[in-house]
Coordinates of C-alpha atoms in Angstrom, one line a residue:
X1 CA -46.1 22.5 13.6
X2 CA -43.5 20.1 14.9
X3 CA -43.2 18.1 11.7
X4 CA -40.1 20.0 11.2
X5 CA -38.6 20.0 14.6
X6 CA -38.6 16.1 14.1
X7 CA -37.9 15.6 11.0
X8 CA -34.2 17.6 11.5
X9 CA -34.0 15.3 14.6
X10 CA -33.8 12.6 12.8
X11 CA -31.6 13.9 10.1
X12 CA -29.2 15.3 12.9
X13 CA -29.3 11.6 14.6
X14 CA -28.5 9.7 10.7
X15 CA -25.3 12.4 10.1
X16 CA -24.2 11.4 13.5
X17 CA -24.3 7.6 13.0
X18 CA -22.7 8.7 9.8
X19 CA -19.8 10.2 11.3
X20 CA -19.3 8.2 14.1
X21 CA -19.1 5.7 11.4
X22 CA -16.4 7.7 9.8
X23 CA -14.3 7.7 13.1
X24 CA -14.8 4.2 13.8
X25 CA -13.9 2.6 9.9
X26 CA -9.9 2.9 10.1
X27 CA -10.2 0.8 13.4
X28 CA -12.2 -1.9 12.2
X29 CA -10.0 -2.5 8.7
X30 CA -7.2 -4.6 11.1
X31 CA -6.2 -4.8 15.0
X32 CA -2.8 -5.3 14.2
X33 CA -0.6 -3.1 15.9
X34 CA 2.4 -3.3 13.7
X35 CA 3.0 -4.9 10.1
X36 CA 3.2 -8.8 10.5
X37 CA 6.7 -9.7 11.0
X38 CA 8.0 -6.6 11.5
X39 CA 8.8 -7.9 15.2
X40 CA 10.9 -10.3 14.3
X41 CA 14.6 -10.0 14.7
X42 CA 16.6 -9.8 12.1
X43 CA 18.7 -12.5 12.5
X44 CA 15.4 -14.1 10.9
X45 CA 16.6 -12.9 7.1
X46 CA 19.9 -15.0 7.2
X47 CA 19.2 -17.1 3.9
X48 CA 18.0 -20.7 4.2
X49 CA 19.3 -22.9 1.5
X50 CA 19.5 -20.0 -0.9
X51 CA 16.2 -19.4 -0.6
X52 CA 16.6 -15.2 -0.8
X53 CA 13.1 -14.9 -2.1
X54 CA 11.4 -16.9 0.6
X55 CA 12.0 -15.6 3.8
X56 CA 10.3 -15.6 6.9
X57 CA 8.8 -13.4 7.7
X58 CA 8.6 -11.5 4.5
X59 CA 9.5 -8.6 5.8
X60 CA 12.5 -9.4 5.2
X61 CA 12.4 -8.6 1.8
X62 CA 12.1 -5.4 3.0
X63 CA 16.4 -4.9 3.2
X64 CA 17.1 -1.7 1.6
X65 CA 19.3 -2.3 -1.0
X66 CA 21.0 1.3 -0.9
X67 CA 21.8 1.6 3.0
X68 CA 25.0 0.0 3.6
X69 CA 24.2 0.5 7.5
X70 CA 21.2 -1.8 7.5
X71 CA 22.3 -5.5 7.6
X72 CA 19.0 -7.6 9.1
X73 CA 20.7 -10.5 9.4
X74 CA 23.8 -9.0 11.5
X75 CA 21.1 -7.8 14.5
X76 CA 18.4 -9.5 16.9
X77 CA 16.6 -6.1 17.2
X78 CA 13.0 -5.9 15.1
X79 CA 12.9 -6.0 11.8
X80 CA 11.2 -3.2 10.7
X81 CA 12.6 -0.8 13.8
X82 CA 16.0 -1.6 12.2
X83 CA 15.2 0.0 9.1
X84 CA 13.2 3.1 10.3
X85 CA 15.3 3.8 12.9
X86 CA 18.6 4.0 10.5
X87 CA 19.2 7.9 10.0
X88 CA 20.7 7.1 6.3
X89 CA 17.0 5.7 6.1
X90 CA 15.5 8.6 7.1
X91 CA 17.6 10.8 5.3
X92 CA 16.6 8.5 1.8
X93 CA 13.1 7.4 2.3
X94 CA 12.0 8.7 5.5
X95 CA 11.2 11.8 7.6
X96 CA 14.5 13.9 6.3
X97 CA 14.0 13.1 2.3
X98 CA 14.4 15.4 -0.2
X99 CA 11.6 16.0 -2.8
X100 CA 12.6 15.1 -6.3
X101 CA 11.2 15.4 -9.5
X102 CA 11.3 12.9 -12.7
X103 CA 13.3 13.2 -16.2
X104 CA 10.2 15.1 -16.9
X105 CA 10.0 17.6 -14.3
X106 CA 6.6 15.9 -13.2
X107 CA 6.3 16.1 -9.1
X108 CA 7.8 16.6 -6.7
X109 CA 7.8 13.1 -5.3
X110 CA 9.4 11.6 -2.3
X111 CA 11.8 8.5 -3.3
X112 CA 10.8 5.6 -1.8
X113 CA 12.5 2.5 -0.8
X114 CA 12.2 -0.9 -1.9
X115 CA 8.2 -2.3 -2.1
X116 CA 7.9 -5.9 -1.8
X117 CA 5.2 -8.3 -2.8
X118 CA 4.8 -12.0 -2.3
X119 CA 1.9 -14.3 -4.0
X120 CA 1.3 -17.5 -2.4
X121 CA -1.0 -20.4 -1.8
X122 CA -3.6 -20.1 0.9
X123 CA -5.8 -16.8 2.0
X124 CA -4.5 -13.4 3.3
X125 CA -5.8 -14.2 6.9
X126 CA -3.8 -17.5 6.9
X127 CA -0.9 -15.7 5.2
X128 CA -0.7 -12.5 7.7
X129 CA -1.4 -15.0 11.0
X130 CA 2.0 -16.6 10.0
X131 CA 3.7 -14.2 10.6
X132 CA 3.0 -12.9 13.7
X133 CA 4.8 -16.3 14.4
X134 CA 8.8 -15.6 14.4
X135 CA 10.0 -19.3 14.8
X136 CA 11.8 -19.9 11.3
X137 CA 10.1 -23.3 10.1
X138 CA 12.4 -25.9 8.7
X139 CA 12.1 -25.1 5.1
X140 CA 10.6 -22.7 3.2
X141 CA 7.3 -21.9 4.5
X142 CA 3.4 -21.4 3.3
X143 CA 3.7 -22.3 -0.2
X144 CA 5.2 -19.3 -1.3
X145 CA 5.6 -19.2 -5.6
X146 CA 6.7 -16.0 -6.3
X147 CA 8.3 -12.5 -4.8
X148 CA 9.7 -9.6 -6.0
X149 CA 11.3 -6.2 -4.8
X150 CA 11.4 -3.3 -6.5
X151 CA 13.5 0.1 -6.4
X152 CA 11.5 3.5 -7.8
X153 CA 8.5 2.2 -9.7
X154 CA 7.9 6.1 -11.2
X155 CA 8.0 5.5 -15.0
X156 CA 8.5 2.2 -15.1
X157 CA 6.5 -1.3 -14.8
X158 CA 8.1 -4.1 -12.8
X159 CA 6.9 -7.5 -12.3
X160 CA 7.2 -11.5 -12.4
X161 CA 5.7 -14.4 -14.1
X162 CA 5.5 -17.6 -11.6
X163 CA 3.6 -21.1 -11.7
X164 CA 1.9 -22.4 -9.7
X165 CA 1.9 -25.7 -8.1
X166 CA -1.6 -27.0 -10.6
X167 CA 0.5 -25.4 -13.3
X168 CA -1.1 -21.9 -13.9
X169 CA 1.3 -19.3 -15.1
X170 CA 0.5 -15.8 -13.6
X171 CA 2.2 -13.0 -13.8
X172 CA 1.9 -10.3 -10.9
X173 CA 3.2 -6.9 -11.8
X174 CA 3.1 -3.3 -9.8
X175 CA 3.3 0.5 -11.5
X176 CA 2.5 4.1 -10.5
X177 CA -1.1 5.0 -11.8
X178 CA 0.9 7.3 -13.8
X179 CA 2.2 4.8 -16.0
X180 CA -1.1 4.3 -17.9
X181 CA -3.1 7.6 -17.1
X182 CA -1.2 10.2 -18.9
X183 CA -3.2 13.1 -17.3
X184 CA -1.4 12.8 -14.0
X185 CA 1.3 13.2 -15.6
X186 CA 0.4 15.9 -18.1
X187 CA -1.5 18.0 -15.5
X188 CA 1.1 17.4 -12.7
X189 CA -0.9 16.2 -10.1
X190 CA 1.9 13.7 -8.6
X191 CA -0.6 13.9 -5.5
X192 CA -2.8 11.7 -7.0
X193 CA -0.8 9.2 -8.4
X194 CA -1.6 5.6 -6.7
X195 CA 0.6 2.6 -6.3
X196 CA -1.4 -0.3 -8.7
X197 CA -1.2 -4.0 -8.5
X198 CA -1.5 -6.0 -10.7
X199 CA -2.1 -10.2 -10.9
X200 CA -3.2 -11.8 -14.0
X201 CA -3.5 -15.2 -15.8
X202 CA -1.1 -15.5 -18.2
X203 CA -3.1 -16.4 -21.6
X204 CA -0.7 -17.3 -25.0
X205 CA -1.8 -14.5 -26.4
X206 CA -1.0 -11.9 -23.7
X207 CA 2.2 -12.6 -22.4
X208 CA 3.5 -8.4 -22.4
X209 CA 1.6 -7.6 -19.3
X210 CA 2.8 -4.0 -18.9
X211 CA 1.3 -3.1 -22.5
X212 CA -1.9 -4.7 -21.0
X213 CA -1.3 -2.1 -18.6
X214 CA -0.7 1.1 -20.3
X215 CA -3.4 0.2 -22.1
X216 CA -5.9 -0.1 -19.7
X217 CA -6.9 -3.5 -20.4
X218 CA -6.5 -4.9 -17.1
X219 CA -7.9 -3.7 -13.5
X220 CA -6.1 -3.6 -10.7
X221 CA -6.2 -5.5 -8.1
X222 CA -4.6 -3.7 -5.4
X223 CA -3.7 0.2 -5.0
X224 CA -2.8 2.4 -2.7
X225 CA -6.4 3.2 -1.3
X226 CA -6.1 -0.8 0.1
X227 CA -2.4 0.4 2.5
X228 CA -2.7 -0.5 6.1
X229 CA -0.7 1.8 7.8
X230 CA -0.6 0.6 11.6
X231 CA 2.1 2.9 12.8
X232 CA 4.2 5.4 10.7
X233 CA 5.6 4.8 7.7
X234 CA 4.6 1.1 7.9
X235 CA 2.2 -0.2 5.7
X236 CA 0.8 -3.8 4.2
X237 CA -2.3 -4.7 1.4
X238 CA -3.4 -8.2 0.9
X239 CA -6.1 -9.3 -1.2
X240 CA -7.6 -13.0 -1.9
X241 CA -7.7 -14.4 -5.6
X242 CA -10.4 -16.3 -6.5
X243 CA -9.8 -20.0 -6.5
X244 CA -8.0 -20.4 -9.7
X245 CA -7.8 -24.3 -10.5
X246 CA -9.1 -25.4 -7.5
X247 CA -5.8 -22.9 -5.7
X248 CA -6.3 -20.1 -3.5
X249 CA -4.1 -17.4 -4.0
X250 CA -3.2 -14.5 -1.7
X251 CA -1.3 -11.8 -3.1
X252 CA 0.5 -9.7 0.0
X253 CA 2.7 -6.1 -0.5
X254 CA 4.9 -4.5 2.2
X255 CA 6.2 -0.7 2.0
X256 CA 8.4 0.9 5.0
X257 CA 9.3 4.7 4.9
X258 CA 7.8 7.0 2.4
X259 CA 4.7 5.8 0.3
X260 CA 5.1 4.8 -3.0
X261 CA 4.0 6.5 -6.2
X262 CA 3.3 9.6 -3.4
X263 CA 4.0 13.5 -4.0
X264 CA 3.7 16.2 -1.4
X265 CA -0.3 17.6 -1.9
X266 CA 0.1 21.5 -3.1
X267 CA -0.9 23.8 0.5
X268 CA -4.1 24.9 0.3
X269 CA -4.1 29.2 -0.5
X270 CA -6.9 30.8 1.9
X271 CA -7.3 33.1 -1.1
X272 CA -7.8 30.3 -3.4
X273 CA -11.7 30.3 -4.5
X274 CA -11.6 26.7 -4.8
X275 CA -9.9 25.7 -2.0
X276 CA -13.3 24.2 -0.6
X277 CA -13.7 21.7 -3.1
X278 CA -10.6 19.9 -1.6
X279 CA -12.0 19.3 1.8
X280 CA -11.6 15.8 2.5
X281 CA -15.3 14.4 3.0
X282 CA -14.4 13.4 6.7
X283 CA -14.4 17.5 7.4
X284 CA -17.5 17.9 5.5
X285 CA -19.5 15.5 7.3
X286 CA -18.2 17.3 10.2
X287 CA -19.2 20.6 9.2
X288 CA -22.7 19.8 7.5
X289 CA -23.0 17.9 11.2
X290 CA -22.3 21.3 13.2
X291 CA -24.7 23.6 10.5
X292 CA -27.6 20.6 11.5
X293 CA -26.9 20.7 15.2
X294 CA -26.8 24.8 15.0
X295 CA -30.2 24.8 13.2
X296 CA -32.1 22.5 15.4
X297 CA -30.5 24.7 18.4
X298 CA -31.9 27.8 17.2

C-alpha cells in the first residue's frame, strides 16, 4: 500500500516549508543593517534652539545620562558605536553588567540604560526612512509632538501627555509587564517580564493612565516581542496609530545595551523532568522534522 509512503511525503514536505519559514521570518521583519540613525555622528545631538527633545536623528536621545565619558555632541564618530563601544557602558548596561535584583528580591535583572520613545506625525516607514538621512534639517524636523527617556522602568510607570497639532491630547506611557501582572513578580520569573507600550487618548475621565494600566484596562501597543535587534544590543519598535482626527501617528522606541524589563533565563538542569517543555518551538520543529525524515527513511 503506498497510501502511507505518500501521505508522510507530503507531511515531511509541509514541516519543511514550515521550517524554512522559521529560518527565513527574522530576515523579512526589516533589511536594515543597523538602527536608523545610529550612523550618524554625534556632533548631530548638539541642541538646536533648545530643542533637547527633538533631535535628529533620535538616536540621540539615546545619551546615557550616567556615563560621564559619553558626550555625543563632543565626537564625529557614530552615534550608537559611541555608546556601545564606551567600557563604563559596558560595564553598566552592556556585556560586563552585574545582575541585580529589586527592593523585593524579585530577579535577577540586568540594569538597562536609558529607552527612548518618540510619537510623531506621519507613518513608521516615513519616520524610520528619515533617518537614515544624517543632514540636520533647518528646524526641527518630521512633526515630532512628544519624546521621553526613561532610566530603570522596573516598578515604576513613566510616561507623557502631548497634543497634537488637530488638538488631541494623548498620553504615551511605557512599564515592565510586571507592573500590572503580579504573578511575574510573585513567582519570580523576571525572564518573562516584557517591556509594554502604551499610547492612548486622553478622555476627561481617564486622565491617571498608569492606574489604567495596573489595572489592565488598556492593551498595549508595543512590547518587547515587536524589538528589532539588527546587530547587538541595538534594538528599535515602531508601530502605526490609526488615523486619529484625520492624523497619522507613528509611535517609534530605541534601546541600546541590555534589554529592558530582561532577567537572565534560569539554565536548563538535564536532570530536570520538565526541561522539555521549555524548548523554544524553532528546535521543536527541528526535531519533529528529523523524527519525519527518519521514518520515511526507514
Amino acid at each position: 500500500n503506498l497510501a502511507c509512503p505518500v501521505h508522510i511525503s507530503k507531511m515531511k514536505l509541509f514541516l519543511n516549508y514550515l521550517l524554512l519559514l522559521c529560518f527565513l521570518a527574522p530576515a523579512t521583519i526589516s533589511s536594515l543593517d543597523d538602527v536608523p540613525g545610529c550612523n550618524c555622528p554625534g556632533t548631530n545631538c548638539v541642541p538646536r534652539d533648545g530643542h533637547t527633545w527633538n533631535p535628529h536623528p533620535f538616536v540621540c536621545l539615546l545619551e546615557p545620562w550616567s556615563i560621564d565619558s559619553v558626550v555625543l555632541n563632543e565626537t564625529p564618530d557614530p552615534i550608537c558605536d559611541t555608546i556601545w563601544e564606551s567600557p563604563e557602558f559596558q560595564d553598566a548596561y552592556g556585556r560586563n553588567s552585574p545582575e541585580w535584583y529589586t527592593g523585593s528580591n524579585f530577579g535577577p535583572f540586568y540594569e538597562h540604560s536609558k529607552v527612548s520613545g518618540v510619537v510623531g506625525i506621519g507613518t513608521c516607514e516615513e519616520a524610520l526612512a528619515s533617518q537614515s538621512n544624517c543632514t540636520v534639517p533647518d528646524s526641527p524636523s518630521f512633526g515630532i509632538i512628544g519624546s521621553i527617556g526613561i532610566g530603570s522602568i522596573l516598578n515604576s510607570c513613566t510616561g507623557a501627555s502631548l497634543v497634537t497639532p488637530m488638538n488631541v491630547s494623548l498620553a504615551f506611557y511605557t512599564a515592565c509587564e510586571s507592573w500590572r501582572n503580579k504573578d511575574i513578580i510573585n513567582n519570580n520569573t523576571p525572564w518573562k517580564d516584557n517591556l509594554e507600550v502604551y499610547l492612548s487618548k486622553m478622555d476627561n475621565d481617564d486622565y491617571n493612565t498608569c492606574d489604567s494600566i495596573a489595572s489592565s484596562r488598556l492593551s498595549p501597543i508595543l512590547t518587547s516581542v515587536d524589538w528589532i535587534e539588527p546587530m547587538e544590543g541595538r534594538r528599535y519598535m515602531c508601530k502605526d496609530i490609526p488615523s486619529i482626527n484625520g492624523e497619522n501617528i507613528f509611535i517609534l522606541y530605541f534601546s541600546i545595551g541590555n534589554e529592558p524589563c530582561s532577567g537572565p533565563k534560569p539554565v536548563v538542569d538535564d536532570d530536570d523532568p520538565n526541561a522539555a517543555q521549555r524548548i523554544g518551538p524553532s528546535a521543536m520543529i527541528i526535531v519533529l522534522s528529523m523524527i519525519v525524515g527518519g521514518i520515511i527513511f526507514v
